[in-house]
């Protein structure tokens, strides 16, 4: 039996969704043009006026926004409402350059929390559930989004934030948490720690997990499902578009439904910016249809994916996006070959290794080197050097088949790859490429 938070819109016909999007986009473009000088200039340069946008079909006439624009406009340049109408900010982790600061009116917060509530109910959540939110709180959007969504559903909310794993486990067991929300790498770590403490998956009351904020593979999903005894659901979002809940997985677990009443998605060619036909693989671009304080139009996410409108068994009619297949910017180019960290993870999990790994890239004598540190589990660990070397060679063969280039594998003892309680740092690039 499928749960819906707002069934009428989640199962609306294609025509109804389109009519709603067309009505919202006209209002939104006018709002942005009149209130956001930065974007008005971009539109003027392109010779586009609000009246040129009569439907979502016309969105392709509008200029794109990129992360570089957001940094340039920092802090108030993309604000769409008076500051005293704003009730909150969130911010990206700012790993490169200036942080991006996103503003929210109360209306924006309510819509965002409704999107997260839809995600929780799609993952079988109800008001009877105990939702443990182990995403970071504070400037990061993960904690606040799922926390608000859980309140909207009426579930008992455990606002744990990330870290302090022993306390997470104590509350999970004592308060019978049924849904866990955190990053996939942290879920895997909780699963590992439970096993070390002598618990079996059946000892906890968890039934579902809602995991996002970093890339993870199908293989990692299966390993988390097994270690925690749950069904693991994917959730997608960006601070720039409010946070998690832009798209979420349903019981079918075959891609994430985009909340199309609030976000309009396009797929473009990352090199030319041209909109690609439905079903094509390309870069995902989002337009927020009704955000007031930080109303982004045609924001380039850099995530590479495919959209599909195949009928879904859950009854939801929203378009689905596949798991991002990597990014048009954090793609690693090694010796001229495009490498995505998710490909390396897939090989490791297929070959029976843990998803705890770190990639190190360097450049020696003008040639790129690719080293992958792979952590062994307690059972796999052997102090026989010959045994370890044989397994490293086997893994190097599998890696070459997947990537098309050689990688040096280093099998390292259990617990020697640094654990992350937030986003896992998977790649260390020591090359001086800039």
Phi, psi and omega in degrees: 000117185281136176266137173233147175271318178227076191305319186303314181279325182294337180243018182296157179287161179304319182296317180297317181296316181297317180298319180294315180298318181297319181293317183290322186294323180299314180296318185293318180296320178297314179303313182293315183299320183282334189244346183242098185301320182304313183284327178302318179299317179298319179294317180298319178299327182272354181072032180251134177246156180309322183291348176284346183254099182254346180201172180295339175302327184278355183305327183297348177282342186279153176287156176280158167243142179234172178300326179298321177298318183296323178290320181295324183275358182302139355266333190252002190294340180248013181292131184255000180222164173300146183301327182285356171272349183272141181247349185199157165235159164227167184213151176283168183289346174063042181291334178233119175068206183293152173291159170257128179250126179251138182253153182223134166272172178298323178299317179298318181297316181299315181295319180298315180294327176295319178299319179290326177296321177301319182296319181294318180289328176293336178266026175078013181284147175218182179290350178278349189276161173247111187258117180265111182264104182249021167281157177296142173263184180094221184291330179295141186280342189303306183300309184298319183297307183290329177298311180295320179297318180296320176299316182298324179288334182093015179283157170288125186254127174258102185277071190284328192064180184270164176089182183049063190299325179297320179291321177306313185291321179300311180294319180303316183282316185287325183258008176053052178301139182249337179228129180250130178241118179191184176286151180300323181293328178285325176299318179297321181292319177298317179301316179299315183293321177301315181297319179297328180277005174090011179273146171264157177306327183287348182285340179262165182262005182298141174241336185213158174225143177242107191240136179195198177080354174205156181291141173213156187258170177301321181296321180292324177303311183299321182290324177291318180302319181290315186289331181255350181067044186227178166256128185256124183250144179268147175223148186228145174178170178223148176307319185299330182254019177112320182136198181301153178106359173298321178214152184209157180270150176250189183299338181287337178052043182231046183118166186249130177288129177272132178290085191288347176284345179243337184226130177257127185251141172231158172242126181240162170285119186297338181273319185259341183080004182283139179289131183263153180294157182305139179092353180278155175268130180187197183272136183278131180235133181242141169243125176278118189279338183216024176282137185267306190282328184224069193273085186281132175252132176050057180275124180280115185279339187073359177277135180264125178199185181232142175257145178222143178250019179300144181300135182253139183295344182282348179092350178285144184254357179297142176304149179250142171252143176283169173305136177305135185266024186120188184231154178282355178240326181267013172300136180266130175254111184241121185049041176080359182254137177282123181234132174251135178308327182298332178293320180294318180297320180301315179299313183300313183291322177297328182270005174087019178259165184282157179280015176266106184209165175217137181256132177237126180243138178216175177230118179236131183050046179063014178240135178290139172247145180232112179244137179238117176273122183239126183276133176274153173277170180304318183292324184282339189292131180220142179267010176278113185300318183298320180297312180298316181297321180298316182291325176298318180296318179299317181292324178297322178297314181295323181292319180297320179299317183285316189266336184081002174221163182279145174229142178269122182261135175237111177277122186242158185299159178307144175068015182264348173274130185302128179278149180238138177260354173248234177277136180289136175270101187268332190237128171243111182255108184268358180291146175265090187262354183247000000 
